[in-house]
Tab-separated table of C-alpha atoms and ligand atoms in Angstrom:
chain	number	residue	atom	x	y	z
A	110	UNK	CA	0.000	0.000	0.000
A	111	UNK	CA	1.356	3.434	-0.884
A	112	UNK	CA	0.177	6.510	0.960
A	113	UNK	CA	0.868	8.336	4.161
A	114	UNK	CA	-0.261	8.499	7.763
A	115	UNK	CA	-3.001	11.103	8.231
A	116	UNK	CA	-3.160	10.894	12.053
A	117	UNK	CA	-1.623	13.753	13.980
A	118	UNK	CA	-1.864	15.053	17.501
A	119	UNK	CA	-1.402	13.006	20.662
A	120	UNK	CA	-3.326	14.362	23.678
A	121	UNK	CA	-4.492	11.787	26.266
A	122	UNK	CA	-7.479	9.848	24.854
A	123	UNK	CA	-9.209	9.377	28.216
A	124	UNK	CA	-9.251	13.103	28.910
A	125	UNK	CA	-10.256	13.921	25.330
A	126	UNK	CA	-13.252	11.581	25.454
A	127	UNK	CA	-14.345	12.486	28.979
A	128	UNK	CA	-14.349	16.254	28.510
A	129	UNK	CA	-15.794	16.322	24.983
A	130	UNK	CA	-18.583	18.862	24.583
A	131	UNK	CA	-19.678	19.787	21.030
A	132	UNK	CA	-20.932	23.112	22.387
A	133	UNK	CA	-17.498	24.078	23.618
A	134	UNK	CA	-14.848	23.260	21.045
A	135	UNK	CA	-11.373	24.790	21.045
A	136	UNK	CA	-8.983	25.863	18.299
A	137	UNK	CA	-7.033	22.600	18.458
A	138	UNK	CA	-10.228	20.670	17.727
A	139	UNK	CA	-11.088	22.790	14.681
A	140	UNK	CA	-7.532	22.328	13.422
A	141	UNK	CA	-7.523	18.550	13.934
A	142	UNK	CA	-10.603	16.824	15.398
A	143	UNK	CA	-9.363	13.287	14.652
A	144	UNK	CA	-7.552	12.516	17.943
A	145	UNK	CA	-10.771	13.453	19.773
A	146	UNK	CA	-12.849	11.354	17.400
A	147	UNK	CA	-10.494	8.379	17.854
A	148	UNK	CA	-10.721	8.678	21.640
A	149	UNK	CA	-14.535	8.811	21.540
A	150	UNK	CA	-14.742	5.891	19.097
A	151	UNK	CA	-12.579	3.699	21.294
A	152	UNK	CA	-13.669	4.750	24.783
A	153	UNK	CA	-17.146	6.252	24.583
A	154	UNK	CA	-18.805	5.650	21.192
A	155	UNK	CA	-22.244	6.757	22.420
A	156	UNK	CA	-21.061	9.832	24.291
A	157	UNK	CA	-23.535	11.631	26.553
A	158	UNK	CA	-22.983	15.380	26.106
A	159	UNK	CA	-23.518	17.951	28.868
A	160	UNK	CA	-26.670	19.253	27.113
A	161	UNK	CA	-28.325	15.809	27.189
A	162	UNK	CA	-27.720	14.956	23.520
A	163	UNK	CA	-25.566	12.028	22.358
A	164	UNK	CA	-22.544	12.088	20.035
A	165	UNK	CA	-21.948	8.848	18.086
A	166	UNK	CA	-18.699	7.900	16.367
A	167	UNK	CA	-18.729	4.217	15.255
A	168	UNK	CA	-19.230	3.374	11.578
A	169	UNK	CA	-21.632	0.463	12.233
A	170	UNK	CA	-23.855	2.633	14.446
A	171	UNK	CA	-24.068	5.494	11.954
A	172	UNK	CA	-24.715	3.142	9.052
A	173	UNK	CA	-27.548	1.501	11.014
A	174	UNK	CA	-29.088	4.806	12.132
A	175	UNK	CA	-28.958	6.419	8.691
A	176	UNK	CA	-30.871	3.431	7.256
A	177	UNK	CA	-33.458	3.191	10.059
A	178	UNK	CA	-36.446	5.499	9.602
A	179	UNK	CA	-38.555	3.754	12.229
A	180	UNK	CA	-36.526	4.718	15.301
A	181	UNK	CA	-34.953	7.905	13.931
A	182	UNK	CA	-36.392	11.035	12.374
A	183	UNK	CA	-34.862	13.843	10.317
A	184	UNK	CA	-37.573	16.312	11.388
A	185	UNK	CA	-35.808	19.171	13.176
A	186	UNK	CA	-38.744	21.421	14.155
A	187	UNK	CA	-38.325	20.684	17.864
A	188	UNK	CA	-34.624	21.576	17.707
A	189	UNK	CA	-34.758	24.528	15.319
A	190	UNK	CA	-37.597	26.255	17.224
A	191	UNK	CA	-35.416	27.204	20.198
A	192	UNK	CA	-32.293	27.546	18.042
A	193	UNK	CA	-33.630	29.971	15.403
A	194	UNK	CA	-36.954	31.157	16.851
A	195	UNK	CA	-40.251	29.792	15.441
A	196	UNK	CA	-41.340	31.993	12.537
A	197	UNK	CA	-37.838	33.294	11.767
A	198	UNK	CA	-36.572	33.053	8.193
A	199	UNK	CA	-33.941	30.473	9.204
A	200	UNK	CA	-36.603	28.386	10.959
A	201	UNK	CA	-38.898	28.454	7.935
A	202	UNK	CA	-36.042	27.561	5.604
A	203	UNK	CA	-34.466	24.711	7.533
A	204	UNK	CA	-37.813	23.135	8.477
A	205	UNK	CA	-39.065	23.249	4.860
A	206	UNK	CA	-36.010	21.865	3.061
A	207	UNK	CA	-36.328	18.147	2.333
A	208	UNK	CA	-33.243	17.151	4.274
A	209	UNK	CA	-34.821	18.025	7.634
A	210	UNK	CA	-38.130	16.295	6.973
A	211	UNK	CA	-39.605	12.791	7.004
A	212	UNK	CA	-41.950	11.025	4.547
A	213	UNK	CA	-44.386	11.702	3.018
A	214	UNK	CA	-43.250	15.310	2.398
A	215	UNK	CA	-39.592	14.264	2.080
A	216	UNK	CA	-40.413	11.533	-0.447
A	217	UNK	CA	-42.411	13.960	-2.594
A	218	UNK	CA	-39.652	16.575	-2.817
A	219	UNK	CA	-36.825	14.065	-3.187
A	220	UNK	CA	-38.557	12.330	-6.101
A	221	UNK	CA	-38.493	15.557	-8.125
A	222	UNK	CA	-34.886	16.398	-7.322
A	223	UNK	CA	-33.536	12.906	-7.971
A	224	UNK	CA	-35.684	12.758	-11.122
A	225	UNK	CA	-34.013	15.904	-12.405
A	226	UNK	CA	-30.431	14.723	-11.800
A	227	UNK	CA	-30.498	11.844	-14.291
A	228	UNK	CA	-27.379	10.230	-15.828
A	229	UNK	CA	-28.335	12.075	-19.024
A	230	UNK	CA	-28.242	15.448	-17.217
A	231	UNK	CA	-24.892	14.536	-15.690
A	232	UNK	CA	-23.463	13.500	-19.025
A	233	UNK	CA	-24.490	16.835	-20.501
A	234	UNK	CA	-22.920	18.593	-17.519
A	235	UNK	CA	-19.433	17.125	-17.954
A	236	UNK	CA	-18.183	19.230	-20.905
A	237	UNK	CA	-19.442	22.364	-19.100
A	238	UNK	CA	-17.484	21.425	-15.977
A	239	UNK	CA	-14.356	20.707	-18.041
A	240	UNK	CA	-14.628	24.097	-19.796
A	241	UNK	CA	-15.229	25.878	-16.494
A	242	UNK	CA	-12.243	24.196	-14.819
A	243	UNK	CA	-9.964	24.855	-17.783
A	244	UNK	CA	-10.955	28.527	-17.761
A	245	UNK	CA	-10.111	28.746	-14.059
A	246	UNK	CA	-6.775	27.019	-14.677
A	247	UNK	CA	-5.966	29.630	-17.347
A	248	UNK	CA	-6.610	32.275	-14.693
A	249	UNK	CA	-4.299	30.512	-12.211
A	250	UNK	CA	-1.570	30.289	-14.811
A	251	UNK	CA	-1.843	33.988	-15.487
A	252	UNK	CA	-1.634	34.801	-11.778
A	253	UNK	CA	1.209	32.422	-10.957
A	254	UNK	CA	0.414	32.757	-7.236
A	255	UNK	CA	-3.154	32.226	-6.085
A	256	UNK	CA	-5.518	30.930	-3.444
A	257	UNK	CA	-6.705	27.430	-4.290
A	258	UNK	CA	-9.979	28.023	-2.427
A	259	UNK	CA	-10.977	31.507	-3.552
A	260	UNK	CA	-9.566	31.302	-7.077
A	261	UNK	CA	-10.401	27.680	-7.834
A	262	UNK	CA	-12.352	25.358	-5.495
A	263	UNK	CA	-15.047	27.860	-4.506
A	264	UNK	CA	-15.548	29.071	-8.054
A	265	UNK	CA	-16.668	25.674	-9.386
A	266	UNK	CA	-19.808	24.603	-7.442
A	267	UNK	CA	-21.480	28.000	-7.669
A	268	UNK	CA	-21.303	27.844	-11.456
A	269	UNK	CA	-22.334	24.188	-11.689
A	270	UNK	CA	-25.427	24.600	-9.522
A	271	UNK	CA	-26.097	27.995	-11.056
A	272	UNK	CA	-26.169	26.211	-14.441
A	273	UNK	CA	-28.448	23.484	-13.085
A	274	UNK	CA	-31.034	26.065	-11.990
A	275	UNK	CA	-30.116	28.347	-14.902
A	276	UNK	CA	-29.415	31.328	-12.667
A	277	UNK	CA	-28.263	34.127	-15.036
A	278	UNK	CA	-24.474	34.501	-14.787
A	279	UNK	CA	-24.676	38.166	-13.786
A	280	UNK	CA	-26.871	37.259	-10.775
A	281	UNK	CA	-24.504	34.670	-9.267
A	282	UNK	CA	-22.338	37.061	-7.243
A	283	UNK	CA	-24.229	36.888	-3.930
A	284	UNK	CA	-24.958	33.125	-4.035
A	285	UNK	CA	-21.851	32.018	-2.175
A	286	UNK	CA	-22.246	34.550	0.645
A	287	UNK	CA	-25.929	33.652	1.106
A	288	UNK	CA	-25.054	29.999	1.142
A	289	UNK	CA	-22.291	30.347	3.752
A	290	UNK	CA	-24.598	32.401	5.999
A	291	UNK	CA	-27.535	29.978	5.783
A	292	UNK	CA	-25.430	26.870	6.408
A	293	UNK	CA	-23.227	28.572	9.024
A	294	UNK	CA	-26.318	28.747	11.223
A	295	UNK	CA	-26.257	24.932	11.462
A	296	UNK	CA	-23.053	24.918	13.541
A	297	UNK	CA	-23.499	23.447	17.043
A	298	UNK	CA	-23.201	26.926	18.592
A	299	UNK	CA	-24.597	29.987	16.795
A	300	UNK	CA	-24.157	33.574	17.974
A	301	UNK	CA	-26.731	36.374	17.647
A	302	UNK	CA	-24.881	37.982	14.738
A	303	UNK	CA	-24.538	34.698	12.884
A	304	UNK	CA	-28.265	34.075	13.305
A	305	UNK	CA	-29.114	37.565	12.051
A	306	UNK	CA	-26.847	37.078	9.025
A	307	UNK	CA	-28.563	33.723	8.350
A	308	UNK	CA	-32.047	35.267	8.564
A	309	UNK	CA	-31.056	38.069	6.233
A	310	UNK	CA	-29.493	35.644	3.752
A	311	UNK	CA	-32.631	33.442	3.654
A	312	UNK	CA	-34.740	36.572	3.034
A	313	UNK	CA	-32.564	37.884	0.209
A	314	UNK	CA	-32.107	34.436	-1.308
A	315	UNK	CA	-35.847	33.622	-1.405
A	316	UNK	CA	-36.675	37.116	-2.718
A	317	UNK	CA	-34.254	36.535	-5.556
A	318	UNK	CA	-35.674	33.065	-6.309
A	319	UNK	CA	-39.230	34.440	-6.252
A	320	UNK	CA	-38.154	36.727	-9.067
A	321	UNK	CA	-36.560	33.805	-10.935
A	322	UNK	CA	-39.729	31.711	-10.519
A	323	UNK	CA	-41.774	34.507	-12.094
A	324	UNK	CA	-39.358	34.565	-15.030
A	325	UNK	CA	-39.718	30.799	-15.497
A	326	UNK	CA	-43.491	30.969	-15.276
A	327	UNK	CA	-43.424	33.520	-18.072
A	328	UNK	CA	-40.789	31.721	-20.114
A	329	UNK	CA	-40.154	28.062	-19.195
A	330	UNK	CA	-36.693	26.726	-20.152
A	331	UNK	CA	-35.569	23.362	-21.536
A	332	UNK	CA	-33.475	21.089	-19.265
A	333	UNK	CA	-33.971	23.381	-16.306
A	334	UNK	CA	-34.469	22.060	-12.797
A	335	UNK	CA	-36.485	25.092	-11.706
A	336	UNK	CA	-38.889	24.812	-14.668
A	337	UNK	CA	-39.274	21.121	-13.924
A	338	UNK	CA	-40.005	21.677	-10.235
A	339	UNK	CA	-42.531	24.391	-11.139
A	340	UNK	CA	-44.346	22.142	-13.589
A	341	UNK	CA	-44.784	19.370	-11.021
A	342	UNK	CA	-47.393	21.546	-9.246
A	343	UNK	CA	-47.043	19.341	-6.186
A	344	UNK	CA	-45.011	21.877	-4.260
A	345	UNK	CA	-46.308	25.127	-2.808
A	346	UNK	CA	-44.347	28.274	-3.670
A	347	UNK	CA	-42.768	28.335	-0.188
A	348	UNK	CA	-41.720	24.684	-0.513
A	349	UNK	CA	-40.318	25.295	-3.964
A	350	UNK	CA	-38.315	28.358	-2.894
A	351	UNK	CA	-36.783	26.780	0.197
A	352	UNK	CA	-35.866	23.567	-1.571
A	353	UNK	CA	-34.152	25.534	-4.335
A	354	UNK	CA	-32.248	27.511	-1.680
A	355	UNK	CA	-31.291	24.181	-0.121
A	356	UNK	CA	-30.129	22.774	-3.458
A	357	UNK	CA	-27.983	25.808	-4.104
A	358	UNK	CA	-26.523	25.531	-0.600
A	359	UNK	CA	-26.172	21.751	-0.371
A	360	UNK	CA	-23.742	21.483	-3.199
A	361	UNK	CA	-21.813	24.578	-2.478
A	362	UNK	CA	-19.568	24.664	0.551
A	363	UNK	CA	-19.456	20.855	0.661
A	364	UNK	CA	-18.079	20.530	-2.867
A	365	UNK	CA	-15.714	23.480	-2.403
A	366	UNK	CA	-14.379	21.694	0.655
A	367	UNK	CA	-14.074	18.360	-1.139
A	368	UNK	CA	-11.927	19.946	-3.851
A	369	UNK	CA	-9.875	22.001	-1.350
A	370	UNK	CA	-9.390	19.134	1.106
A	371	UNK	CA	-8.547	16.778	-1.755
A	372	UNK	CA	-5.873	19.061	-3.206
A	373	UNK	CA	-4.400	19.630	0.254
A	374	UNK	CA	-4.304	15.874	0.955
A	375	UNK	CA	-2.591	15.171	-2.353
A	376	UNK	CA	-0.066	17.968	-1.996
A	377	UNK	CA	0.827	16.941	1.540
A	378	UNK	CA	1.145	13.276	0.438
A	379	UNK	CA	3.532	13.605	-2.533
A	380	UNK	CA	3.768	9.821	-3.048
A	381	UNK	CA	0.009	9.683	-3.565
A	382	UNK	CA	0.161	12.639	-5.940
A	383	UNK	CA	2.901	10.891	-7.959
A	384	UNK	CA	0.830	7.721	-8.005
A	385	UNK	CA	-2.216	9.570	-9.325
A	386	UNK	CA	-0.171	11.397	-11.962
A	387	UNK	CA	1.149	8.024	-13.127
A	388	UNK	CA	-2.287	6.351	-13.097
A	389	UNK	CA	-4.960	8.961	-13.932
A	390	UNK	CA	-7.703	6.313	-13.842
A	391	UNK	CA	-7.295	6.271	-10.071
A	392	UNK	CA	-8.992	9.674	-9.854
A	393	UNK	CA	-12.382	8.240	-8.906
A	394	UNK	CA	-11.023	6.117	-6.029
A	395	UNK	CA	-8.763	9.050	-5.034
A	396	UNK	CA	-11.807	11.314	-4.703
A	397	UNK	CA	-13.578	8.643	-2.612
A	398	UNK	CA	-10.535	8.476	-0.333
A	399	UNK	CA	-10.543	12.274	0.054
A	400	UNK	CA	-14.238	12.055	0.962
A	401	UNK	CA	-13.395	9.423	3.583
A	402	UNK	CA	-10.293	11.007	5.117
A	403	UNK	CA	-11.482	14.609	5.270
A	404	UNK	CA	-15.257	14.388	4.976
A	405	UNK	CA	-16.589	17.811	3.918
A	406	UNK	CA	-19.748	17.260	5.977
A	407	UNK	CA	-18.502	15.913	9.300
A	408	UNK	CA	-21.682	15.918	11.374
A	409	UNK	CA	-25.268	14.806	10.837
A	410	UNK	CA	-28.221	14.674	13.227
A	411	UNK	CA	-31.209	12.484	13.958
A	412	UNK	CA	-33.979	12.563	16.545
A	413	UNK	CA	-34.940	9.348	18.354
A	414	UNK	CA	-38.668	8.724	17.876
A	415	UNK	CA	-38.868	5.149	19.201
A	416	UNK	CA	-36.953	3.762	22.169
A	417	UNK	CA	-33.803	1.894	21.089
A	418	UNK	CA	-30.659	0.520	22.740
A	419	UNK	CA	-27.275	1.169	21.105
A	420	UNK	CA	-24.132	-0.348	22.651
A	421	UNK	CA	-25.924	-0.714	25.966
A	422	UNK	CA	-27.164	2.882	26.027
A	423	UNK	CA	-30.967	3.222	26.082
A	424	UNK	CA	-32.036	6.123	23.879
A	425	UNK	CA	-35.488	7.481	24.674
A	426	UNK	CA	-37.850	9.229	22.210
A	427	UNK	CA	-37.003	12.918	21.991
A	428	UNK	CA	-33.249	12.320	22.336
A	429	UNK	CA	-31.176	14.305	19.848
A	430	UNK	CA	-28.198	12.567	18.247
A	431	UNK	CA	-25.162	13.932	16.466
A	432	UNK	CA	-23.748	11.413	13.999
A	433	UNK	CA	-20.065	12.021	13.488
A	434	UNK	CA	-19.356	11.075	9.875
A	435	UNK	CA	-15.743	12.296	10.223
A	436	UNK	CA	-15.133	9.766	13.012
A	437	UNK	CA	-17.052	6.861	11.432
A	438	UNK	CA	-15.039	7.240	8.244
A	439	UNK	CA	-11.848	6.456	10.183
A	440	UNK	CA	-13.233	3.445	12.058
A	441	UNK	CA	-10.733	0.559	11.898
A	442	UNK	CA	-13.555	-1.994	12.054
A	443	UNK	CA	-14.699	-0.886	8.597
A	444	UNK	CA	-11.504	0.484	7.046
A	445	UNK	CA	-8.198	-1.405	7.329
A	446	UNK	CA	-5.407	1.045	8.297
A	447	UNK	CA	-7.927	3.882	8.577
A	448	UNK	CA	-5.267	6.548	9.169
A	449	UNK	CA	-3.536	5.765	5.876
A	450	UNK	CA	-4.471	7.930	2.883
A	451	UNK	CA	-4.677	5.290	0.147
A	452	UNK	CA	-5.970	6.628	-3.166
A	453	UNK	CA	-6.496	3.077	-4.449
A	454	UNK	CA	-8.556	1.951	-1.430
A	455	UNK	CA	-11.240	-0.608	-2.337
A	456	UNK	CA	-13.781	-1.200	-0.976
A	457	UNK	CA	-14.387	2.274	0.402
A	458	UNK	CA	-17.939	2.392	1.729
A	459	UNK	CA	-17.521	5.746	3.428
A	460	UNK	CA	-20.461	7.684	4.825
A	461	UNK	CA	-19.459	11.113	3.505
A	462	UNK	CA	-22.770	11.288	1.611
A	463	UNK	CA	-24.629	9.574	4.505
A	464	UNK	CA	-26.714	6.478	3.611
A	465	UNK	CA	-30.317	5.319	3.413
A	466	UNK	CA	-33.359	7.410	2.514
A	467	UNK	CA	-31.638	10.792	2.865
A	468	UNK	CA	-28.349	9.859	1.172
A	469	UNK	CA	-27.008	12.855	-0.727
A	470	UNK	CA	-29.107	13.414	-3.838
A	471	UNK	CA	-26.277	15.338	-5.510
A	472	UNK	CA	-23.411	12.902	-4.938
A	473	UNK	CA	-22.876	12.258	-8.642
A	474	UNK	CA	-22.650	15.995	-9.295
A	475	UNK	CA	-20.117	16.422	-6.473
A	476	UNK	CA	-18.045	13.473	-7.690
A	477	UNK	CA	-18.012	14.792	-11.236
A	478	UNK	CA	-16.872	18.256	-10.129
A	479	UNK	CA	-14.125	16.916	-7.869
A	480	UNK	CA	-12.812	14.384	-10.369
A	481	UNK	CA	-12.621	16.949	-13.165
A	482	UNK	CA	-11.169	19.690	-10.951
A	483	UNK	CA	-8.500	17.563	-9.289
A	484	UNK	CA	-7.406	15.566	-12.320
A	485	UNK	CA	-7.141	18.568	-14.655
A	486	UNK	CA	-5.359	20.749	-12.126
A	487	UNK	CA	-2.667	18.218	-11.200
A	488	UNK	CA	-2.082	17.261	-14.822
A	489	UNK	CA	-1.680	20.877	-15.910
A	490	UNK	CA	0.445	22.015	-12.930
A	491	UNK	CA	2.186	18.841	-11.686
A	492	UNK	CA	4.803	20.859	-9.800
A	493	UNK	CA	2.355	23.181	-8.015
A	494	UNK	CA	3.446	24.029	-4.480
A	495	UNK	CA	1.616	25.176	-1.392
A	496	UNK	CA	2.979	28.472	-0.091
A	497	UNK	CA	2.269	30.267	3.161
A	498	UNK	CA	-0.287	29.339	5.757
A	499	UNK	CA	-3.201	27.018	4.962
A	500	UNK	CA	-6.126	28.427	6.968
A	501	UNK	CA	-8.883	26.068	8.146
A	502	UNK	CA	-12.508	27.177	7.901
A	503	UNK	CA	-13.080	27.059	11.661
A	504	UNK	CA	-16.268	25.030	11.459
A	505	UNK	CA	-17.077	21.682	13.040
A	506	UNK	CA	-19.846	20.569	10.687
A	507	UNK	CA	-18.353	21.665	7.368
A	508	UNK	CA	-14.643	20.868	7.259
A	509	UNK	CA	-12.536	22.721	4.750
A	510	UNK	CA	-10.065	25.527	4.210
A	511	UNK	CA	-10.762	29.225	4.131
A	512	UNK	CA	-7.503	29.811	2.328
A	513	UNK	CA	-4.923	27.585	0.635
A	514	UNK	CA	-2.168	29.712	-0.920
A	515	UNK	CA	-0.212	28.051	-3.724
A	516	UNK	CA	1.958	28.788	-6.727
A	517	UNK	CA	2.876	27.183	-10.009
A	518	UNK	CA	6.450	25.926	-10.166
A	519	UNK	CA	8.118	27.647	-13.133
B	655	HEM	C1	-18.854	16.782	-1.520
B	655	HEM	C2	-20.031	17.313	-1.642
B	655	HEM	C3	-21.227	16.896	-0.842
B	655	HEM	C4	-21.304	16.264	0.376
B	655	HEM	C5	-20.158	15.801	1.268
B	655	HEM	C6	-22.712	16.103	0.675
B	655	HEM	C7	-23.188	15.465	1.818
B	655	HEM	C8	-24.516	15.240	2.084
B	655	HEM	C9	-25.017	14.526	3.233
B	655	HEM	C10	-24.155	13.918	4.336
B	655	HEM	C11	-26.374	14.503	3.141
B	655	HEM	C12	-27.351	13.810	4.102
B	655	HEM	C13	-27.794	14.731	5.199
B	655	HEM	C14	-28.652	14.045	6.239
B	655	HEM	O1	-29.583	13.317	5.944
B	655	HEM	O2	-28.386	14.248	7.423
B	655	HEM	C15	-26.732	15.210	1.922
B	655	HEM	C16	-28.015	15.422	1.493
B	655	HEM	C17	-28.322	16.094	0.335
B	655	HEM	N1	-27.454	16.614	-0.598
B	655	HEM	FE1	-25.465	16.534	-0.532
B	655	HEM	N2	-23.446	16.629	-0.348
B	655	HEM	C18	-22.582	17.124	-1.293
B	655	HEM	C19	-22.912	17.716	-2.502
B	655	HEM	C20	-24.185	17.912	-2.969
B	655	HEM	C21	-24.533	18.507	-4.244
B	655	HEM	C22	-23.533	18.954	-5.309
B	655	HEM	C23	-25.895	18.560	-4.296
B	655	HEM	C24	-26.800	19.054	-5.384
B	655	HEM	C25	-26.498	19.211	-6.633
B	655	HEM	C26	-26.394	17.972	-3.059
B	655	HEM	C27	-27.724	17.815	-2.746
B	655	HEM	C28	-28.192	17.172	-1.614
B	655	HEM	C29	-29.611	17.007	-1.342
B	655	HEM	C30	-30.780	17.474	-2.212
B	655	HEM	C31	-29.691	16.331	-0.108
B	655	HEM	C32	-30.947	15.953	0.649
B	655	HEM	C33	-31.302	14.526	0.389
B	655	HEM	C34	-32.476	14.073	1.206
B	655	HEM	O3	-32.735	14.593	2.281
B	655	HEM	O4	-33.149	13.164	0.724
B	655	HEM	N3	-25.331	17.597	-2.286
B	655	HEM	N4	-25.576	15.644	1.288
């Protein structure tokens, strides 16, 4: 096996597990949460948090919970009421998007979204993604020194999803900021300012989409997700707007982080980079390994709705669970040598896109973007070097970089 050890940090596991509180995380955790995750997985896999919720870290437990819709619910109204305030824009948004709902509403919305992301749509998307990436690479070449997040990774998903919903190019400027503000409010701890920014972003975002919906009603477009959702007539306007906001958000920061994390992993594991350059067909398993090692979405949640016992811990209805995807994806019971970054790893049944009824509906889009972005960048600039300080995003749920300075080797 070629690759490199991805474990770092060595604080005492007993202390790490015992004092873990997702509502009080420090800088060291944001930098590298994996020693804490390893300690929890080994010593306290169903960890009772000070606020009464549970934090789960074993692969088998997460896989079971994600697939079980009898004991566990995705409905977050009870949690988001106190968090955002019932009636607030954030509350309306997050309780209307499909991801935080159960059947039958969830099934109805999901059917339309999955139905719109067919293999045919994806096939048609590929040349657009290639052209977009190549254009960005031209820009990097011109600059010589650049930020791999701002100038590359973050510029891809906004265009891809913008194309999917046919958002006019000149209107795409605010999308990323809105998206970061709406999703930032899902962090375990949210301040007053962050909540206000989230509310404002939902308001501006839905106002904009209302305008776009009117345009589509007047002039429907071919191969357009928004036109398709409008024609289904099964969704109210509010449901349509919030699910479009969710779609624009869902594929945004997550995919940016997948591309950024993937490039960072490859550039800090030069043997793996060499291996990929020598065997380009490995790009799909390399992207899966990036998803496993540095999962862009590290945390998920479920609410217990029927009493169930997990690893000897009785979970009562009304108990709120955090499912730690980032920890499960490094569980040695599922992944041999879990701390080794192995771009040829097979099988690799990671949970980065979750599993079961809510499994990511856009995973093929994300995979396509990451495979094109990573393979074309490393082939064009094989000697690219990281320069300066890589700055982490400072979020627990969405793991990525805020800044990744790099330059082309001349
Ligand atoms: C690397 C990128 C991505 C990651 C890591 C990711 C991860 C996830 C995860 C973990 C969930 C399940 C959430 C839960 O049930 O708790 C999810 C749901 C979802 N994702 Fe993604 N996602 C990514 C990209 C995308 C893209 C590009 C799109 C759209 C084009 C998208 C659309 C969705 C939708 C619609 C759902 C809701 C599915 C449902 O509730 O049935 N995602 N994603």
